[in-house]
mmCIF file of C-alpha atoms and ligand atoms in Angstrom:
data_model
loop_
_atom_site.group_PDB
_atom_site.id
_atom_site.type_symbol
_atom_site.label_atom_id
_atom_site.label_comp_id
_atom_site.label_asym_id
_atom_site.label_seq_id
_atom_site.Cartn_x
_atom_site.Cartn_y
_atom_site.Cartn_z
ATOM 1 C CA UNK A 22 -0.539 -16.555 40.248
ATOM 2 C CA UNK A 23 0.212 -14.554 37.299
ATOM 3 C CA UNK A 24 -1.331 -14.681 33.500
ATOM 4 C CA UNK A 25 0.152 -15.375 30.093
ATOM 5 C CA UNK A 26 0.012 -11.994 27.801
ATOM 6 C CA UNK A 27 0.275 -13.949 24.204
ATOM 7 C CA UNK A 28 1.105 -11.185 21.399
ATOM 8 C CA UNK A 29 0.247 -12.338 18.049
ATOM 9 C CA UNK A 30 2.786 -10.764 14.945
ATOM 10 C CA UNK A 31 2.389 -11.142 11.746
ATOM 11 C CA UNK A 32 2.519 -9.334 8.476
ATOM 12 C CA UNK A 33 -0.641 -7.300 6.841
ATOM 13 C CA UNK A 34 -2.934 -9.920 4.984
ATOM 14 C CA UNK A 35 -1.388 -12.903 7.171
ATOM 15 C CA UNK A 36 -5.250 -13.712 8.763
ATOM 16 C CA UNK A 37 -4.012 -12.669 11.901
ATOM 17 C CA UNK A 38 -7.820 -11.185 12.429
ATOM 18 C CA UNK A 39 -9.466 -14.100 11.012
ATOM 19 C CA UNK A 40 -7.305 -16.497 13.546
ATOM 20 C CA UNK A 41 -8.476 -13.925 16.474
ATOM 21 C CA UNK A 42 -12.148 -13.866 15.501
ATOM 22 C CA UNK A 43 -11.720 -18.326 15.142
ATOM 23 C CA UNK A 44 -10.222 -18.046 19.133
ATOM 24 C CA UNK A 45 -13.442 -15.943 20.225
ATOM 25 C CA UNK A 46 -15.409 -18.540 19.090
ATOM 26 C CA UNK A 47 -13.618 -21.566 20.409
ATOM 27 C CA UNK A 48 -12.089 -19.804 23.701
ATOM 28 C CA UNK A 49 -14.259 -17.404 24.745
ATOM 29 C CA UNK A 50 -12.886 -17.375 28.163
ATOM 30 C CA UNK A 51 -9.137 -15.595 26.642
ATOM 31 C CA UNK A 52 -9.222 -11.926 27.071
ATOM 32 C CA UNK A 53 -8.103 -9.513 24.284
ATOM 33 C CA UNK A 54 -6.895 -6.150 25.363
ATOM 34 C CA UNK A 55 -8.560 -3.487 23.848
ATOM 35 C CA UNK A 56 -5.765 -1.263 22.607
ATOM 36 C CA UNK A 57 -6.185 3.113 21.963
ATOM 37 C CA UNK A 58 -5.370 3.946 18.330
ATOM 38 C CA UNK A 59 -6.263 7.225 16.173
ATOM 39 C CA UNK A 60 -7.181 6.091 13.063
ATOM 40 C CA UNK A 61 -10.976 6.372 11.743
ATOM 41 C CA UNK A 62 -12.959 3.302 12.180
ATOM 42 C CA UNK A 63 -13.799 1.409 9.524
ATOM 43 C CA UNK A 64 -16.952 0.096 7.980
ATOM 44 C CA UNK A 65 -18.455 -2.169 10.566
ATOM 45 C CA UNK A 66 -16.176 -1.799 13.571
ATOM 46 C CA UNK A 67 -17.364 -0.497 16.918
ATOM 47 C CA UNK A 68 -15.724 1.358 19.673
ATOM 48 C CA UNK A 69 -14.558 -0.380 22.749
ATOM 49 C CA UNK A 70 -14.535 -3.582 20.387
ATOM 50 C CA UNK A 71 -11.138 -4.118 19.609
ATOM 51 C CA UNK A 72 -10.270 -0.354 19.828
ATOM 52 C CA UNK A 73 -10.710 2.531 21.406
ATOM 53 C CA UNK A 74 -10.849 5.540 19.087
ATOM 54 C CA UNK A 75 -9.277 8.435 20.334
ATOM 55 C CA UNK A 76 -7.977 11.644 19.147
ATOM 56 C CA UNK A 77 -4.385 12.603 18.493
ATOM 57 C CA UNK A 78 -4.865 15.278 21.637
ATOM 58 C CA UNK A 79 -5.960 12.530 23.785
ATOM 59 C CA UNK A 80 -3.356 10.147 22.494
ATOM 60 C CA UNK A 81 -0.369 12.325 23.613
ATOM 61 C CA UNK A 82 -2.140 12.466 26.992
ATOM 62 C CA UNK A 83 -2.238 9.067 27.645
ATOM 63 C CA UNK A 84 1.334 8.813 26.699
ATOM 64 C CA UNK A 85 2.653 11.434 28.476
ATOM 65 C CA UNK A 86 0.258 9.872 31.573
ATOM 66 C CA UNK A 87 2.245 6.542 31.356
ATOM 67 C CA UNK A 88 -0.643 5.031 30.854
ATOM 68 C CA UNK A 89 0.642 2.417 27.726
ATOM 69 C CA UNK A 90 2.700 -0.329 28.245
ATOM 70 C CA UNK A 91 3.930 -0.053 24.484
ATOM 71 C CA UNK A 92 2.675 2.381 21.255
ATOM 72 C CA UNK A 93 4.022 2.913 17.882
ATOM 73 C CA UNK A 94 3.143 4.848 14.789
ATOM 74 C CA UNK A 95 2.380 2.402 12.103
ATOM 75 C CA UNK A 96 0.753 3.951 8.319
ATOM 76 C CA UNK A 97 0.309 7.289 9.661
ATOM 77 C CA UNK A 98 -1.616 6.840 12.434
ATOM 78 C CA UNK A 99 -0.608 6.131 16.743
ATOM 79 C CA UNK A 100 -1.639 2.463 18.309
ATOM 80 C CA UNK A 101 -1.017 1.840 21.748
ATOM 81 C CA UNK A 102 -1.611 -0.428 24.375
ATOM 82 C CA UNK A 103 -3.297 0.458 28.245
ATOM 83 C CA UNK A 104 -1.150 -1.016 30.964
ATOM 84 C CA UNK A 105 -4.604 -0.790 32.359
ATOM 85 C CA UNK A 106 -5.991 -3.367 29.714
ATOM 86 C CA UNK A 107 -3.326 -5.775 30.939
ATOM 87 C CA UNK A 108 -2.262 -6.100 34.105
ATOM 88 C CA UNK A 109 -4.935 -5.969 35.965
ATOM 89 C CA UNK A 110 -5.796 -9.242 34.192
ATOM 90 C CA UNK A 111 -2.732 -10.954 34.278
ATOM 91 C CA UNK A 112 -2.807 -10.507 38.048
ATOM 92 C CA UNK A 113 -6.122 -12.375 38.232
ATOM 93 C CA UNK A 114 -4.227 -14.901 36.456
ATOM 94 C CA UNK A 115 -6.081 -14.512 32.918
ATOM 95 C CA UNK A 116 -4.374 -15.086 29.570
ATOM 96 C CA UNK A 117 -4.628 -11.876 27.578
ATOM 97 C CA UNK A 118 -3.600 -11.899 24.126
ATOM 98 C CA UNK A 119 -3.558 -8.664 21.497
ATOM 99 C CA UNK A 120 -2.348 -8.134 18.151
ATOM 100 C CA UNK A 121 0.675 -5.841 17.615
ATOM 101 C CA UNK A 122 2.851 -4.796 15.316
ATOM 102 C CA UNK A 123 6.789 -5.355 15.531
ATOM 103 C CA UNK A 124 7.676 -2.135 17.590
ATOM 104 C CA UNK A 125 5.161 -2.728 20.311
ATOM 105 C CA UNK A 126 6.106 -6.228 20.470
ATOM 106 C CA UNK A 127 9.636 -5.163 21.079
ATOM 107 C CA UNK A 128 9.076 -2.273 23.645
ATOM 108 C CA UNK A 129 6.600 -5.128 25.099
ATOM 109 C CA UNK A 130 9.139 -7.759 25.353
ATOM 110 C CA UNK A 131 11.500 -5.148 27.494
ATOM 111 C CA UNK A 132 8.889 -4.595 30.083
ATOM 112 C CA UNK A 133 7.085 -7.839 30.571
ATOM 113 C CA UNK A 134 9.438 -10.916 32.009
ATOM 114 C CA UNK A 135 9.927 -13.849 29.223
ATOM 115 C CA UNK A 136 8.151 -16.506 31.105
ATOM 116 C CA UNK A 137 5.277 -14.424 31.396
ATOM 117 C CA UNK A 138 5.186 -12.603 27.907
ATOM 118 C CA UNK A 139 5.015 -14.772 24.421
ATOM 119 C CA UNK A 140 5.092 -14.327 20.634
ATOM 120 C CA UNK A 141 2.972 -16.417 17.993
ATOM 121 C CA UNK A 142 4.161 -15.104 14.653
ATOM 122 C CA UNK A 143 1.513 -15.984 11.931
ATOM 123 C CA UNK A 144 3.870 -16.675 8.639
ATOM 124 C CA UNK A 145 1.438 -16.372 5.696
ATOM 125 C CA UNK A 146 4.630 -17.623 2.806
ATOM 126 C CA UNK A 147 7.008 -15.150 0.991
ATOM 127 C CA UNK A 148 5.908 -11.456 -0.475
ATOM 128 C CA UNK A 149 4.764 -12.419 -3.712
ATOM 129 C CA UNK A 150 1.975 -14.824 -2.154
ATOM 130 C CA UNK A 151 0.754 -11.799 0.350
ATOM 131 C CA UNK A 152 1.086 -9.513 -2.758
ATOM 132 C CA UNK A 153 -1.539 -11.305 -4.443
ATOM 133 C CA UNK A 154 -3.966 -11.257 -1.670
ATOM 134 C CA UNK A 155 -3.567 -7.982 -0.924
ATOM 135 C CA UNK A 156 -4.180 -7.000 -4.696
ATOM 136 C CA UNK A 157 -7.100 -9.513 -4.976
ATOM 137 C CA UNK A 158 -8.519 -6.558 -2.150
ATOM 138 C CA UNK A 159 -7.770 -3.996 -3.448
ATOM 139 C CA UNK A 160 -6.065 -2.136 -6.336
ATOM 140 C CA UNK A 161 -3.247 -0.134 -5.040
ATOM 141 C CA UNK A 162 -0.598 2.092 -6.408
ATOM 142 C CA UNK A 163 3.399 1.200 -7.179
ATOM 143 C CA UNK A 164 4.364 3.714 -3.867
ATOM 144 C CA UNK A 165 2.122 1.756 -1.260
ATOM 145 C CA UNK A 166 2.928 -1.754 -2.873
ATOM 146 C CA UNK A 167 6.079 -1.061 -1.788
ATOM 147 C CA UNK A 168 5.760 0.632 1.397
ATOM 148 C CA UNK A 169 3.696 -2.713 2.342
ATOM 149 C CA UNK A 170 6.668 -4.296 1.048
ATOM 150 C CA UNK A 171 9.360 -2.749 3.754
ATOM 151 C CA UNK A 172 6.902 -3.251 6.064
ATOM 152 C CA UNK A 173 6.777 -6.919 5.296
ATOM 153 C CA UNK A 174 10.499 -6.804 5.752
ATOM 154 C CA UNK A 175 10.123 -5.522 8.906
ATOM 155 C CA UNK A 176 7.747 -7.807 10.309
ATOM 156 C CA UNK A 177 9.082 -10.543 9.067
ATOM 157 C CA UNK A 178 12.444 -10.446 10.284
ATOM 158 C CA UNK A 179 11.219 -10.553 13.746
ATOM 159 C CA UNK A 180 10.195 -14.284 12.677
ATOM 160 C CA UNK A 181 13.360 -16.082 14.772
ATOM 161 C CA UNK A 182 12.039 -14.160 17.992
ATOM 162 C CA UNK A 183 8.721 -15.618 18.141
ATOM 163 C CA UNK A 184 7.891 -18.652 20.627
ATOM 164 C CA UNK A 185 5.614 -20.674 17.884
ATOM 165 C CA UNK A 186 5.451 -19.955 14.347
ATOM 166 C CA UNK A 187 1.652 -20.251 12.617
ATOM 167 C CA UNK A 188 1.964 -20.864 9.018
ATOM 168 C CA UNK A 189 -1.051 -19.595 7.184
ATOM 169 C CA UNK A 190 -0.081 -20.241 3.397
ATOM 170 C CA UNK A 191 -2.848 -19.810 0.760
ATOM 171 C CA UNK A 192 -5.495 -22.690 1.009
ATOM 172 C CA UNK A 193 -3.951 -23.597 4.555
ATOM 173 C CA UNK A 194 -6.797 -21.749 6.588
ATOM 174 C CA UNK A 195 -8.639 -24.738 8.480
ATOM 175 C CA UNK A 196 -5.454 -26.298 9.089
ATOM 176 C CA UNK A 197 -3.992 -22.860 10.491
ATOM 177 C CA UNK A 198 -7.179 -22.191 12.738
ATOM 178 C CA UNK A 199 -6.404 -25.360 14.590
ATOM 179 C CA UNK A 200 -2.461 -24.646 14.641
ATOM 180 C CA UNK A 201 -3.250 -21.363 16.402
ATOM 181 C CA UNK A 202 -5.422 -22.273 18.825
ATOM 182 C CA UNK A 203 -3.402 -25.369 19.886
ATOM 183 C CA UNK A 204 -0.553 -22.829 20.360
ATOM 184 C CA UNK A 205 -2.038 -21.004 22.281
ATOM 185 C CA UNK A 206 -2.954 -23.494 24.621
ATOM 186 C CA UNK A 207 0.802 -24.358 24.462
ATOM 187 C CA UNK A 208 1.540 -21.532 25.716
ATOM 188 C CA UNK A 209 -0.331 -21.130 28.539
ATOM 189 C CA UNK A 210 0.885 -24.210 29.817
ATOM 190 C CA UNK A 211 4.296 -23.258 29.360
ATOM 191 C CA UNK A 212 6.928 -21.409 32.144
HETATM 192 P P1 LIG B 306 -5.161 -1.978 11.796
HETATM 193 O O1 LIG B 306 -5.201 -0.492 11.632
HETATM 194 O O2 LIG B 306 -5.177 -2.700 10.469
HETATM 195 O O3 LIG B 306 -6.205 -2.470 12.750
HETATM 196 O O4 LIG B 306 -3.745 -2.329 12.455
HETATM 197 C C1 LIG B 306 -2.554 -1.914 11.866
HETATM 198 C C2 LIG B 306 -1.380 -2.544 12.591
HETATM 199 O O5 LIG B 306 -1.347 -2.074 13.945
HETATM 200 C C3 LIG B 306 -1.425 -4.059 12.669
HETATM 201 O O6 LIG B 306 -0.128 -4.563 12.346
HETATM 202 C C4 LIG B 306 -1.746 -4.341 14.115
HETATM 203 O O7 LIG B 306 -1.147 -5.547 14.552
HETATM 204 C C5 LIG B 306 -1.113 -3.168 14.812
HETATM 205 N N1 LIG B 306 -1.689 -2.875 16.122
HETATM 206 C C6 LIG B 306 -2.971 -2.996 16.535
HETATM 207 N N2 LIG B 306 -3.103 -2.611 17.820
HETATM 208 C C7 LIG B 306 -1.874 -2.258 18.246
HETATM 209 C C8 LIG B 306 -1.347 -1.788 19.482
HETATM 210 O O8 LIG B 306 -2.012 -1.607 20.483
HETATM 211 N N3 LIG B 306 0.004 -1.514 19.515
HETATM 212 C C9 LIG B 306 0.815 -1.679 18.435
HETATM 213 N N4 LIG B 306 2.095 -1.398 18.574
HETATM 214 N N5 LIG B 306 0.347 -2.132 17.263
HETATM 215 C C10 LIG B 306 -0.967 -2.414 17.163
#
């Protein structure tokens, strides 16, 4: 019997990290693959949590290892995803489920077969709604506004390719914690 790897997509500021933490609470039994990246940690976050933080050096040696099923640069820094943090799980069966951005999904949809491998895309509305919240944040300058921008582009174009669409609009949360979890249950009922 083989496992369900979910990938969740989604824009920067779509709550795709407030949706996770809701699952851990209400599924505790779905396992999240911890994924290698080599930027700092911030305030707060621990390694081996979601992350393991690694050096560039050791980065390159994974990759030239084989060891990642998918990695990407994304803002100046390398993510990537252990084969090792996957399949060994899906074998057992388990759902695993990880947050990526749109490259990795891609290079993850090649190597993965479609029945076991699926997309939630959380939708959080159009730019100007996600510019707001990610100004309410923080104060940023005209040059990363619109680098976020492209990268919204980006993301969001890979909408049509995901197998159910979240929407977490502004005041939606509650509603969208219960959307996402019931889709993920969808999924792993689905062949
Ligand atoms: P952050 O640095 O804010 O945690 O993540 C930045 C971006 O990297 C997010 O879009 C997140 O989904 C993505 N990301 C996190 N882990 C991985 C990974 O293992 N592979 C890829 N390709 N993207 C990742």
């Amino acid at each position: 019997m083989h496992g369900k790897l979910i990938l969740v997509v989604g824009p920067t500021g779509s709550g795709k990290g407030t949706l996770e933490a809701h699952l851990h609470e209400v599924r505790p039994d779905i396992y999240w693959s911890i994924s290698c990246t080599t930027r700092t940690p911030r305030p707060g976050e621990k390694d081996g949590d979601r992350y393991f933080f690694i050096p560039k050096e050791e980065f390159e040696r994974l990759e030239k290892a084989g060891e990642f099923l998918e990695w990407a640069q994304y803002g100046g820094n390398f993510y990537g995803t252990l084969k090792s943090q996957v399949f060994p799980m899906l074998a057992q069966g388990k759902t695993v489920m990880r947050e990526v951005e749109v490259q990795g999904a891609r290079q993850i949809m090649q190597a993965v077969p479609k029945e076991q491998c699926k997309i939630i895309f959380i939708d959080a509305g159009p730019w100007e709604e996600l510019e707001r919240r990610v100004l309410a944040r923080a104060s940023m300058g005209e040059v990363e506004l619109l680098s976020r921008r492209k990268r919204y582009e980006d993301e969001i174009s890979f909408m049509p390719q995901a197998d159910v669409v979240v929407k977490n609009y502004d005041g939606g949360l509650s509603q969208a914690k219960k959307d996402f979890v019931a889709a993920v249950e969808k999924l792993q009922q689905s062949v």
